[in-house]
């Protein structure tokens, strides 16, 4: 028997009906191919069905379909150190010859000698001093011109791959799936908004206006007759923890229907999402795969590395609230796009 | 001769060709119907042609088509006082019985007795005190629930019309035209972001995520087991003057190709827009129509009312930079949607 186009249409109509009544349709079988079949993948597919099928009691108008993703540890690798911190250290190295005094001054001394032990004890003030010299004192366009060549060439030591290659294929598939279903996908990151905007469109398909992040003060200035936005060594907005709920409200003005994170800094974003009515999806990536990526936590007895901490308290919160914990090891068939 | 649908298609194809070679096409004749034919209307149509026709050397990719509009005095009437200030005064009146001390304390005393003379001398600090009691001390959702019934019923005294009826029909047509041509249209207002978001979608077709405005600090709090964003009596971001360029960069992350304003507070937004390459459109509404709306300035010898000041210096800047000044009197055939 030859299968005609009309047969295919019939099949997909039947599948749609099945989907609407809660079964797993033929079309759904092929969704999210890098995910193993299980409750995590199932939760995503059910959520999309609930919010986008016209017949669903939890149907959400396209204009309100908002999904937010943390970046570090949720969309790409954050170990052994956040990519933006690696950039800052590299930039310090480039600038060091002009600053001989850094050899004797903290936090620069430890950073320049890559003293992990000392760096793990850096205070917020220490990091702000590093940000001040590496991320400020220049216009926004000059900053972009410094980040761009770095991010397009710098490699993560363990994998010998570009940092932008170390994105999670399963999450790219979720973003694509949500977009196809009419969701606007935002990145809501503790990282620097201007930094992430340099590559977010190319790497994740997320345009600058859909990146919510931390920022430093900028001042409007005229330089050689042209206006510039001068980056000042002073924090303006910290988009982390409670700041993620605040940032979402300020930048988007709508409550997300789905939120994805991986660490303590994402808790309030998930709480804020869940506090809305109708169908809401809250998910946390758990890094439990030392072979293919990293294992840290300390939830589930994994080591606490102070980078992307997923505490026991967060795990208890997730269990209490019905948030879905994604096991990298068990839920993800493939981790990186470059894997076969 | 009967004109068939096919004839119409041919005509419009011919018109498109004419448009592409720089003439005024038949289709363009019917654009922006509330505008009189003249340089202002012509500048808008030329700009759209330059940025959206594939054959143009100044063609702009759809993803980069961003246009920003000031609100007060650019999209709707701002006299005798900004609508949000009218809301604040109304709210003060509602709250006054619980605050007998306001009868003797400034700035409340002058505000409650509608003492225009005294109010015109209010400092920023005075206004902030009024904002603190009328806009803060509650969660974001409670605030929206207070604004909504007011904005849907309150009327502007002179016109005996809803404030939301006093929007400029010619500007609604520009926003619609730009959207049809693939532009994302943003409001960039000195007014309160949360306030404007209450009605922006319904009144202008601008969704919350495309409203950039001033804001006060919000704090993430848990109230009766539910997260709320508590509005604090403390300014966070002032989206006016240089703040408009800063806000555009922070919220949108892209430089506008077109910017529309009407007062000194819009100068930096227009400078920032013009500093980009390719075709850029900078326009300022000049309120020179005392009969149909208001006449104030003081550019062109109009009275300086300290609400929406368009100074001689701004006019000089506009002339020097080739910004297009829109004369309400001469360029607008119709001002409000309710006019015939």
XYZ file of C-alpha atoms in Angstrom:
680
model
C 0.000 0.000 0.000
C 1.276 3.431 -0.926
C 0.906 6.059 1.770
C -0.458 9.241 0.265
C -0.238 12.760 1.575
C -3.917 12.511 2.451
C -3.231 9.442 4.609
C -0.566 11.364 6.464
C -2.942 14.224 7.115
C -5.538 11.777 8.428
C -2.948 10.194 10.693
C -1.836 13.502 12.071
C -5.458 14.590 12.644
C -6.030 11.376 14.568
C -2.839 11.997 16.502
C -4.006 15.499 17.372
C -7.280 14.115 18.723
C -5.398 11.546 20.763
C -3.138 14.306 22.026
C -6.101 16.389 23.067
C -7.561 13.619 25.165
C -4.301 12.974 26.944
C -2.710 10.077 25.067
C 0.747 10.239 23.534
C 0.281 10.966 19.856
C 2.412 9.729 16.986
C 3.709 13.267 16.496
C 4.668 13.513 20.157
C 6.812 10.364 19.895
C 9.372 12.285 17.867
C 9.487 15.368 20.093
C 12.560 16.286 22.150
C 14.751 13.551 20.650
C 17.677 14.076 23.032
C 15.483 13.341 26.036
C 14.946 9.856 27.361
C 11.303 8.962 27.789
C 10.323 9.604 31.374
C 8.560 12.016 33.700
C 10.739 15.062 32.848
C 10.135 14.844 29.101
C 6.514 13.942 29.776
C 5.998 16.996 31.975
C 7.190 19.307 29.188
C 4.965 17.724 26.561
C 1.906 17.735 28.850
C 2.510 21.359 29.752
C 2.691 22.402 26.112
C -0.429 20.439 25.302
C -2.326 21.974 28.253
C -1.394 25.542 27.402
C -1.599 25.506 23.612
C -4.468 23.215 22.599
C -7.558 25.335 22.030
C -9.790 22.764 23.707
C -7.751 22.707 26.913
C -9.249 24.279 30.021
C -5.775 25.665 30.711
C -5.314 27.202 27.268
C -3.073 30.294 27.253
C -3.365 33.052 24.639
C -0.229 33.270 22.450
C 0.512 36.810 23.661
C 0.862 35.515 27.222
C 3.070 32.515 26.441
C 6.294 33.366 28.217
C 9.021 30.922 29.250
C 12.162 31.880 31.158
C 15.492 30.053 31.289
C 18.405 30.612 33.588
C 21.652 30.386 31.615
C 24.670 29.134 33.621
C 24.164 25.466 34.465
C 20.718 25.413 32.820
C 21.555 26.149 29.191
C 25.296 25.662 29.194
C 28.142 24.391 31.360
C 29.095 26.553 34.356
C 32.033 24.489 35.665
C 34.704 24.775 36.775
C 33.838 28.508 36.693
C 31.148 30.655 35.027
C 32.141 31.520 31.467
C 31.899 35.237 32.194
C 34.314 34.829 35.117
C 36.710 33.073 32.718
C 36.374 36.080 30.424
C 37.129 38.454 33.308
C 40.246 36.470 34.271
C 41.445 36.409 30.681
C 40.897 40.144 30.402
C 42.835 40.707 33.643
C 45.717 38.784 32.117
C 45.624 40.941 28.990
C 45.613 44.123 31.063
C 48.177 42.991 33.677
C 51.313 44.312 31.913
C 49.869 47.837 32.259
C 49.122 47.218 35.936
C 52.272 45.954 37.657
C 50.682 46.827 41.023
C 48.210 43.923 40.580
C 51.055 41.490 41.305
C 50.925 42.661 44.907
C 47.254 43.568 45.338
C 44.270 41.330 46.031
C 42.002 40.231 44.513
C 44.085 40.676 41.354
C 47.084 38.720 42.607
C 45.086 35.533 43.251
C 43.105 35.917 40.051
C 46.210 36.388 37.908
C 47.913 33.355 39.400
C 44.669 31.358 39.018
C 44.735 30.511 42.713
C 41.498 28.505 42.834
C 41.653 28.114 46.594
C 41.856 31.879 47.176
C 39.354 32.620 44.427
C 36.745 30.308 45.927
C 36.826 32.643 48.930
C 36.415 35.867 46.926
C 33.749 38.125 48.388
C 31.158 39.984 46.291
C 33.365 43.045 46.750
C 36.373 41.194 45.356
C 34.438 40.136 42.270
C 33.066 43.668 41.877
C 36.651 44.973 41.855
C 37.478 42.562 39.064
C 34.317 43.467 37.165
C 35.126 47.158 37.632
C 38.438 46.919 35.795
C 37.396 44.323 33.201
C 33.787 45.320 32.417
C 33.633 49.067 33.121
C 35.396 52.313 32.225
C 34.389 52.043 28.566
C 31.368 52.578 26.370
C 28.892 49.748 25.691
C 30.093 49.380 22.123
C 33.728 49.102 23.123
C 32.741 46.426 25.650
C 30.925 44.394 22.993
C 33.976 44.709 20.752
C 36.097 43.154 23.525
C 33.681 40.321 24.368
C 32.963 39.267 20.805
C 36.414 38.076 19.712
C 36.877 36.321 23.051
C 33.604 34.412 23.061
C 34.070 33.312 19.456
C 37.533 31.827 20.096
C 37.997 30.995 23.796
C 37.876 27.324 24.704
C 36.838 25.461 27.839
C 39.903 23.498 29.041
C 38.314 20.144 29.898
C 36.461 19.765 26.604
C 38.806 21.792 24.384
C 35.677 23.252 22.843
C 34.344 26.787 22.476
C 32.297 27.758 25.511
C 29.404 28.308 23.129
C 29.666 24.658 22.055
C 28.972 23.548 25.622
C 25.256 24.249 25.437
C 22.798 21.520 26.342
C 21.188 19.975 23.293
C 18.077 18.863 25.259
C 17.459 22.443 26.397
C 17.947 23.806 22.867
C 15.223 21.366 21.862
C 12.905 22.601 24.626
C 13.454 26.227 23.560
C 12.770 25.364 19.930
C 9.678 23.334 20.819
C 8.276 26.159 22.968
C 8.955 28.740 20.249
C 7.222 26.560 17.677
C 4.238 26.487 20.023
C 4.099 30.278 20.190
C 6.061 30.896 23.405
C 8.446 33.799 23.722
C 11.600 32.392 25.249
C 13.625 34.607 27.589
C 16.987 34.115 29.235
C 16.889 35.318 32.861
C 20.462 35.166 34.069
C 22.547 36.261 37.014
C 25.224 36.908 34.407
C 25.807 40.254 32.769
C 23.021 41.268 30.433
C 25.346 42.954 27.931
C 27.756 40.011 27.985
C 25.075 37.407 27.254
C 23.475 39.550 24.544
C 26.677 39.328 22.500
C 26.016 35.670 21.612
C 22.475 34.817 22.795
C 20.843 35.176 19.409
C 23.375 33.044 17.600
C 23.748 30.397 20.295
C 20.193 30.095 21.630
C 18.039 31.986 19.134
C 17.229 34.461 21.915
C 17.450 38.092 20.705
C 18.924 40.852 22.932
C 15.496 42.176 23.948
C 14.731 38.767 25.463
C 17.805 38.663 27.674
C 17.214 39.785 31.263
C 20.409 39.934 33.289
C 22.518 41.719 35.831
C 23.877 45.123 34.953
C 26.175 47.878 36.095
C 25.323 51.587 35.992
C 25.660 53.244 32.593
C 25.874 56.989 32.021
C 24.954 58.898 28.904
C 27.974 60.830 27.702
C 29.099 62.662 24.588
C 32.508 61.505 23.344
C 34.041 63.103 20.211
C 30.615 64.493 19.369
C 28.904 61.096 19.555
C 26.710 59.812 22.375
C 28.032 56.801 24.253
C 26.785 54.837 27.237
C 29.670 54.787 29.661
C 29.912 51.652 31.813
C 30.552 52.630 35.430
C 32.181 50.437 38.121
C 28.979 50.317 40.153
C 26.334 47.573 40.296
C 22.880 48.591 39.069
C 20.722 45.474 39.087
C 21.474 41.984 40.404
C 19.317 39.527 38.525
C 19.728 36.613 40.873
C 17.599 35.004 43.565
C 14.727 37.398 44.381
C 16.167 39.643 41.658
C 14.987 37.133 39.043
C 11.332 37.601 39.976
C 11.900 41.371 40.119
C 13.729 41.361 36.775
C 11.013 39.298 35.108
C 8.367 41.742 36.253
C 10.439 44.769 35.269
C 11.632 43.586 31.872
C 8.756 41.384 30.720
C 5.811 42.594 32.774
C 4.185 39.176 32.475
C 4.430 36.108 34.675
C 6.102 33.141 32.981
C 4.159 29.934 32.410
C 7.353 27.903 32.419
C 10.662 28.481 34.196
C 13.878 26.469 34.049
C 16.784 26.747 36.455
C 19.416 24.660 38.195
C 20.515 26.323 41.409
C 19.552 28.208 44.545
C 19.547 31.463 42.599
C 16.574 30.219 40.585
C 14.255 29.419 43.486
C 12.323 32.689 43.486
C 11.897 32.617 39.702
C 10.224 29.226 40.049
C 8.112 30.347 43.018
C 7.001 33.435 41.106
C 6.098 31.304 38.105
C 4.163 28.770 40.155
C 2.167 31.490 41.947
C 0.222 32.149 38.746
C -2.923 30.185 37.940
C -3.504 27.569 35.234
C -0.778 25.228 34.034
C 2.731 26.176 35.119
C 5.938 24.243 34.560
C 8.858 24.549 36.957
C 12.021 22.541 36.247
C 15.506 22.278 37.745
C 18.504 20.692 36.068
C 20.452 18.491 38.463
C 24.113 18.012 37.527
C 24.594 14.361 38.430
C 26.642 13.247 35.465
C 30.377 13.342 36.226
C 31.191 11.267 33.154
C 29.548 13.354 30.482
C 29.565 16.753 32.262
C 29.903 17.409 36.014
C 28.395 16.179 39.268
C 27.819 18.785 41.952
C 25.046 19.779 44.223
C 25.165 19.083 47.111
C 21.626 17.718 46.814
C 21.789 13.930 46.636
C 25.179 13.923 48.335
C 27.066 15.568 45.480
C 30.007 17.882 46.234
C 29.254 21.547 46.914
C 31.529 23.489 44.595
C 30.033 26.943 45.326
C 29.402 27.376 41.609
C 25.765 26.700 40.807
C 24.848 25.328 44.222
C 21.751 23.088 44.251
C 21.264 22.755 48.011
C 19.377 20.120 49.969
C 16.965 22.897 50.899
C 16.248 23.601 47.235
C 15.693 19.881 46.623
C 13.230 19.806 49.546
C 11.476 22.860 48.095
C 11.280 21.187 44.692
C 9.760 18.048 46.205
C 7.286 20.002 48.293
C 6.142 22.148 45.361
C 6.089 19.483 42.687
C 8.881 21.043 40.644
C 10.389 18.605 38.171
C 14.049 17.768 38.759
C 15.877 16.850 35.559
C 18.601 14.252 36.032
C 21.275 14.947 33.428
C 22.386 11.349 33.774
C 19.007 9.714 33.356
C 16.881 12.189 31.427
C 19.337 13.329 28.791
C 20.255 10.950 25.994
C 22.686 13.435 24.579
C 24.205 16.421 26.383
C 26.062 18.519 23.809
C 25.201 19.207 20.168
C 28.616 17.934 19.046
C 28.019 14.448 20.475
C 26.825 11.738 18.129
C -15.702 48.375 -17.306
C -15.945 46.149 -14.283
C -12.847 46.113 -12.083
C -11.981 42.568 -11.128
C -9.950 41.345 -8.187
C -7.208 40.521 -10.656
C -7.117 44.143 -11.862
C -6.717 45.302 -8.291
C -3.817 42.944 -7.745
C -2.170 44.236 -10.931
C -2.630 47.831 -9.776
C -1.108 47.153 -6.430
C 1.826 45.292 -8.023
C 2.421 48.311 -10.251
C 2.192 50.571 -7.230
C 4.762 48.465 -5.406
C 7.155 48.822 -8.336
C 6.633 52.580 -8.398
C 7.249 52.675 -4.681
C 10.468 50.756 -5.088
C 11.890 53.243 -7.555
C 11.193 56.193 -5.311
C 7.967 57.671 -6.670
C 4.838 58.063 -4.595
C 2.809 54.982 -5.325
C -0.950 54.672 -5.461
C -0.780 52.623 -2.249
C 1.205 55.358 -0.513
C -1.473 57.935 -1.331
C -3.805 56.275 1.143
C -1.260 55.901 3.954
C -1.529 57.852 7.211
C -4.948 59.334 6.365
C -5.041 61.693 9.367
C -1.872 63.436 8.210
C -1.884 66.340 5.827
C 0.447 65.870 2.889
C 3.710 67.603 3.675
C 7.292 67.032 4.797
C 6.396 65.317 8.100
C 4.176 62.665 6.519
C 6.653 62.387 3.640
C 9.577 61.785 6.018
C 7.768 58.844 7.625
C 6.877 57.230 4.316
C 10.386 57.698 2.900
C 11.924 56.254 6.044
C 9.731 53.151 5.875
C 10.498 52.705 2.198
C 14.262 53.084 2.803
C 14.364 50.587 5.658
C 11.945 47.925 4.449
C 12.287 47.637 0.660
C 14.662 44.786 -0.105
C 16.321 46.739 -2.918
C 17.131 49.724 -0.693
C 20.759 50.336 0.241
C 19.461 51.207 3.718
C 17.413 48.034 4.119
C 17.071 46.880 7.748
C 16.487 43.241 8.729
C 13.076 42.724 10.366
C 14.692 41.600 13.626
C 16.391 44.999 13.957
C 13.347 47.152 13.170
C 12.767 49.004 16.411
C 10.815 52.241 16.839
C 10.405 54.091 20.146
C 7.685 56.526 21.154
C 7.548 58.811 24.127
C 4.030 58.775 25.594
C 2.993 62.033 27.319
C 2.544 64.739 24.695
C 3.663 62.404 21.898
C 0.953 59.737 21.955
C -1.655 61.414 24.130
C -2.508 64.728 25.776
C -0.324 65.758 28.723
C -2.081 69.008 29.645
C -2.976 70.568 31.942
C -1.116 67.848 33.887
C 0.281 64.378 33.105
C -2.448 61.741 33.389
C -0.444 59.815 35.966
C -0.194 62.963 38.120
C -3.989 63.286 37.863
C -4.231 59.691 39.069
C -1.919 60.448 41.996
C -3.996 63.494 42.996
C -7.212 61.499 42.755
C -5.696 58.776 44.867
C -4.563 61.332 47.457
C -8.150 62.549 47.641
C -9.418 59.010 48.200
C -6.871 58.429 50.965
C -7.190 61.864 52.623
C -9.925 60.948 55.158
C -7.481 58.442 56.697
C -4.743 61.096 56.776
C -6.081 64.227 58.507
C -2.479 65.419 58.968
C -2.229 66.043 55.178
C -4.451 69.115 55.608
C -1.522 70.819 57.321
C 1.462 69.207 55.611
C 3.030 69.995 52.253
C 3.093 68.820 49.548
C -0.220 67.122 50.397
C -2.035 70.303 51.402
C -1.448 72.017 48.031
C -2.175 68.850 46.095
C -5.460 68.207 47.924
C -6.650 71.771 47.390
C -5.545 71.582 43.737
C -3.412 74.672 44.206
C -1.958 74.845 40.684
C 0.328 77.744 41.533
C 1.943 75.856 44.431
C 1.990 72.582 42.504
C 3.842 74.112 39.576
C 6.660 74.747 42.072
C 6.747 71.192 43.459
C 10.256 69.807 43.630
C 11.197 66.261 42.589
C 11.203 65.448 46.289
C 7.640 66.750 46.664
C 6.438 64.576 43.781
C 8.335 61.610 45.185
C 6.491 62.061 48.488
C 3.199 61.956 46.629
C 4.302 58.921 44.603
C 5.429 57.224 47.827
C 1.966 57.305 49.377
C -0.048 56.768 46.181
C 2.119 54.301 44.219
C 4.039 52.369 46.902
C 3.473 50.355 50.050
C 1.577 47.637 48.194
C 2.241 44.692 45.911
C 2.364 45.114 42.130
C -0.936 43.311 41.681
C -2.727 45.495 44.208
C -1.345 48.551 42.411
C -2.690 47.352 39.056
C -6.068 46.720 40.708
C -6.129 50.365 41.824
C -5.034 51.867 38.501
C -7.347 49.825 36.295
C -10.741 51.076 37.492
C -9.429 54.641 37.522
C -7.986 54.652 34.012
C -11.111 53.041 32.564
C -13.441 55.675 34.051
C -11.566 58.912 34.816
C -12.204 61.804 32.454
C -10.092 64.759 31.363
C -11.970 67.922 32.398
C -11.597 70.056 29.267
C -12.739 67.366 26.845
C -15.035 65.415 29.192
C -13.506 62.297 27.690
C -11.611 59.340 29.111
C -7.887 60.066 29.247
C -7.431 57.034 27.028
C -9.636 58.700 24.399
C -7.187 61.597 24.166
C -4.653 59.695 22.107
C -3.450 61.141 18.829
C -5.005 59.417 15.844
C -2.081 60.360 13.529
C 0.375 58.663 15.894
C -1.807 55.551 16.179
C -1.609 55.412 12.389
C 2.199 55.698 12.459
C 2.443 52.882 15.021
C 0.124 50.683 12.974
C 1.987 51.456 9.737
C 5.360 50.649 11.342
C 4.026 47.395 12.806
C 2.635 46.372 9.435
C 6.109 46.960 8.044
C 7.688 44.643 10.593
C 8.804 47.166 13.226
C 8.521 46.420 16.912
C 6.989 49.495 18.474
C 8.046 50.445 22.003
C 6.802 53.100 24.375
C 9.730 54.793 26.142
C 8.189 57.008 28.768
C 9.226 59.107 31.741
C 5.972 57.877 33.263
C 5.676 54.852 35.483
C 6.297 51.597 33.673
C 3.709 49.652 35.706
C 1.132 52.412 35.307
C 1.424 52.575 31.524
C 1.423 48.790 31.175
C -2.098 48.675 32.600
C -3.589 50.141 29.395
C -0.814 50.213 26.765
C -1.907 47.064 24.972
C -5.542 48.078 24.698
C -4.913 51.736 23.883
C -1.826 51.559 21.660
C -1.439 47.877 20.824
C 1.850 47.929 22.756
C 2.214 44.892 25.057
C 3.753 45.208 28.560
C 7.122 43.843 27.457
C 7.415 46.754 25.015
C 6.862 49.460 27.621
C 10.068 51.009 28.987
C 9.414 53.460 31.788
C 10.404 54.843 35.148
C 10.151 52.587 38.162
C 10.433 52.456 41.905
C 12.257 49.743 43.847
C 10.347 46.477 44.271
C 11.176 43.815 46.826
C 10.380 40.137 46.668
C 8.311 39.181 49.678
C 6.154 36.294 50.835
C 2.695 37.404 51.985
C 0.178 34.792 53.242
C 2.329 32.098 51.656
C 2.336 33.753 48.222
C 5.193 35.710 46.654
C 4.509 39.376 45.978
C 6.612 42.211 44.631
C 6.342 44.951 47.206
C 6.509 48.491 45.805
C 8.879 50.587 47.898
C 8.838 54.394 48.239
C 12.227 54.726 46.581
C 13.045 55.597 42.965
C 14.824 52.869 41.005
C 15.098 54.059 37.423
C 14.249 57.437 35.888
C 13.486 56.920 32.231
C 13.752 60.528 31.151
C 16.356 62.627 29.356
C 19.637 60.640 29.310
C 17.668 57.874 31.064
C 15.768 57.231 27.833
C 18.938 56.254 25.961
C 20.027 54.178 28.961
C 16.590 52.554 29.256
C 16.486 51.707 25.557
C 19.849 50.006 25.786
C 18.941 48.171 28.981
C 15.457 46.999 28.022
C 15.754 46.563 24.267
C 19.476 46.150 23.689
C 19.088 47.513 20.165
C 19.315 51.045 18.817
C 16.012 52.347 17.440
C 15.734 53.285 13.777
C 12.935 55.725 14.531
C 12.186 57.777 17.644
C 9.290 60.100 18.373
C 9.118 62.633 21.183
C 7.835 66.084 21.987
C 9.880 67.650 24.771
C 13.291 68.280 26.274
C 13.162 64.881 27.972
C 13.287 63.207 24.562
C 16.446 64.868 23.268
C 18.876 62.108 24.228
C 16.583 59.403 22.832
C 16.670 61.179 19.473
C 20.443 61.746 19.653
C 20.994 58.079 20.496
C 18.785 57.033 17.593
C 20.510 59.336 15.126
C 23.978 58.138 16.150
C 23.331 54.825 14.401
C 24.118 54.354 10.729
C 21.735 53.952 7.800
C 18.310 55.581 7.679
C 17.120 56.993 10.988
C 13.966 58.977 11.647
C 13.782 61.508 14.496
C 10.537 63.413 15.039
C 9.201 65.866 17.609
C 5.557 66.785 18.070
C 5.116 70.543 18.526
C 1.951 71.509 20.385
C 0.930 74.603 18.451
C -2.797 74.015 18.248
C -4.658 75.832 21.031
C -7.996 75.325 19.298
C -7.980 71.584 18.892
C -5.571 70.660 21.731
C -3.039 72.947 23.439
C -0.311 75.417 22.494
C 2.808 75.407 24.646
C 6.468 75.336 24.125
C 8.088 77.824 24.502
C 9.688 77.207 21.088
C 8.071 79.533 18.559
C 7.021 81.926 21.290
C 4.486 79.579 22.900
C 3.936 79.720 26.674
C 6.206 77.624 28.892
C 3.870 75.611 31.100
C 6.584 73.405 32.675
C 4.651 70.346 31.499
C 6.203 68.910 28.358
C 8.617 71.793 27.761
C 9.840 72.097 24.157
C 12.542 74.724 24.636
C 14.127 77.042 22.105
C 17.320 75.075 22.668
C 15.569 71.846 21.649
C 14.179 73.559 18.548
C 17.703 74.730 17.668
C 18.973 71.178 18.177
C 16.196 69.813 15.956
C 17.049 72.277 13.198
C 20.770 71.596 13.454
C 20.325 67.813 13.352
C 17.600 67.639 10.734
C 14.982 66.257 13.122
C 11.470 66.624 11.777
C 9.188 68.876 13.821
C 5.532 67.910 13.520
C 3.155 70.857 13.701
C -0.091 69.598 15.238
C -1.859 72.501 13.613
C -0.540 72.027 10.104
C 0.438 68.374 9.852
C -2.526 66.722 11.548
C -5.850 66.645 9.753
C -7.476 64.975 12.719
C -6.168 64.874 16.278
C -8.334 62.449 18.255
C -9.971 59.212 17.149
C -13.398 60.477 18.251
C -13.302 63.455 15.851
C -15.040 63.107 12.525
